[in-house]
Structures are given as structure tokens and as C-alpha cells.
């Protein structure tokens, strides 16, 4: 799922989303799986990894399946959570994720790699490994 916005965030943060036309009284936390734009004039795109189980996520998936694509109004609250640039202060980093937990660690990983490449803030980190454990290979097709 993607949301176009002018909100900025840091790697590892999350937002609370509410879809008034789908379930107006419910709010749901989601980790932002992307990095924000570095150009303050350009629009940002927040991406989210959502695994449909029961309840709201299942309802959302069913609505998408009906039309193939879904455009809904959404209220975004946040971002929340700590984002630590200290990952860049070490010689190497190991980033671990399980299943949809990749949504939280992927932007941290991308931020370290970006800084290693000379973009943005400097990084002392010279090596970063990402370990992502999934139940099935089919999970990887979502990316």
C-alpha cells in the first residue's frame, strides 16, 4: 500500500492509519517501509507491507481484489517511534527481520546503505548484512 504525502519521517518510524470510508472507528499502526525524499519540495511516498490475516487487513485485501486497485481516503497520524542514526556509528551492522517485520528494518538498512554510498549523513559503517526469514518463497514475490 502506498500513500502520497508531504509528511517526512525517519527510518524505523511508524504511523497510525484510519480509513473513514472502510472502518471509520478503527485505527491501525503500520511501519513505514520506505525512506522519505531528500528534496523537501518533492512529494513523499509512504509504502507499507500488509499481510492479510483477519479483521481489517482481510477487509482491505478483499476490497482490493474486487477492483484490482483501491483508492481510499486515509487519515495519517504520526510519525511515531525512535529512529536511531547510531546504526551508522559502527564498523558493521547486522539487520534481522522475520516476515512482515521487514517493513520496520528495511528503511534502516536502506539508510545505512545510502550513507555508505556517500549520500546524506556520513556513515562509519563499511559492511551491512540483512537477514530476512520468511515462511515461504511466495512471500518474496510481494517485493
PDB file of N, CA, C and O in Angstrom, residues 5 20 32 65 72 90 102 136:
ATOM      1  N   UNK A   5       2.309  11.894   0.229  1.00  0.00           N
ATOM      2  CA  UNK A   5       2.194  12.854   1.321  1.00  0.00           C
ATOM      3  C   UNK A   5       3.361  13.834   1.327  1.00  0.00           C
ATOM      4  O   UNK A   5       4.383  13.585   0.688  1.00  0.00           O
ATOM      5  N   UNK A  20     -11.644   6.267   6.930  1.00  0.00           N
ATOM      6  CA  UNK A  20     -13.016   6.629   7.303  1.00  0.00           C
ATOM      7  C   UNK A  20     -14.105   5.937   6.487  1.00  0.00           C
ATOM      8  O   UNK A  20     -15.170   5.644   7.020  1.00  0.00           O
ATOM      9  N   UNK A  32       6.530   2.277   8.356  1.00  0.00           N
ATOM     10  CA  UNK A  32       6.776   2.849   7.036  1.00  0.00           C
ATOM     11  C   UNK A  32       7.965   2.100   6.436  1.00  0.00           C
ATOM     12  O   UNK A  32       9.053   2.074   7.010  1.00  0.00           O
ATOM     13  N   UNK A  65      -9.121  -6.782  -4.094  1.00  0.00           N
ATOM     14  CA  UNK A  65      -9.377  -7.876  -5.034  1.00  0.00           C
ATOM     15  C   UNK A  65     -10.585  -7.589  -5.918  1.00  0.00           C
ATOM     16  O   UNK A  65     -10.620  -8.009  -7.072  1.00  0.00           O
ATOM     17  N   UNK A  72      -8.568   4.969  -1.550  1.00  0.00           N
ATOM     18  CA  UNK A  72      -9.359   5.340  -0.376  1.00  0.00           C
ATOM     19  C   UNK A  72      -8.754   6.561   0.283  1.00  0.00           C
ATOM     20  O   UNK A  72      -7.535   6.727   0.287  1.00  0.00           O
ATOM     21  N   UNK A  90      28.862   2.266  13.775  1.00  0.00           N
ATOM     22  CA  UNK A  90      29.635   1.035  13.939  1.00  0.00           C
ATOM     23  C   UNK A  90      30.322   0.646  12.634  1.00  0.00           C
ATOM     24  O   UNK A  90      29.898   1.043  11.554  1.00  0.00           O
ATOM     25  N   UNK A 102       9.985  -7.030   8.026  1.00  0.00           N
ATOM     26  CA  UNK A 102      10.896  -6.378   7.089  1.00  0.00           C
ATOM     27  C   UNK A 102      10.487  -4.915   6.896  1.00  0.00           C
ATOM     28  O   UNK A 102      11.333  -4.064   6.621  1.00  0.00           O
ATOM     29  N   UNK A 136       7.634 -18.873   3.430  1.00  0.00           N
ATOM     30  CA  UNK A 136       7.614 -19.445   2.082  1.00  0.00           C
ATOM     31  C   UNK A 136       8.284 -18.482   1.103  1.00  0.00           C
ATOM     32  O   UNK A 136       8.344 -17.264   1.346  1.00  0.00           O
TER      33      UNK A 136
END
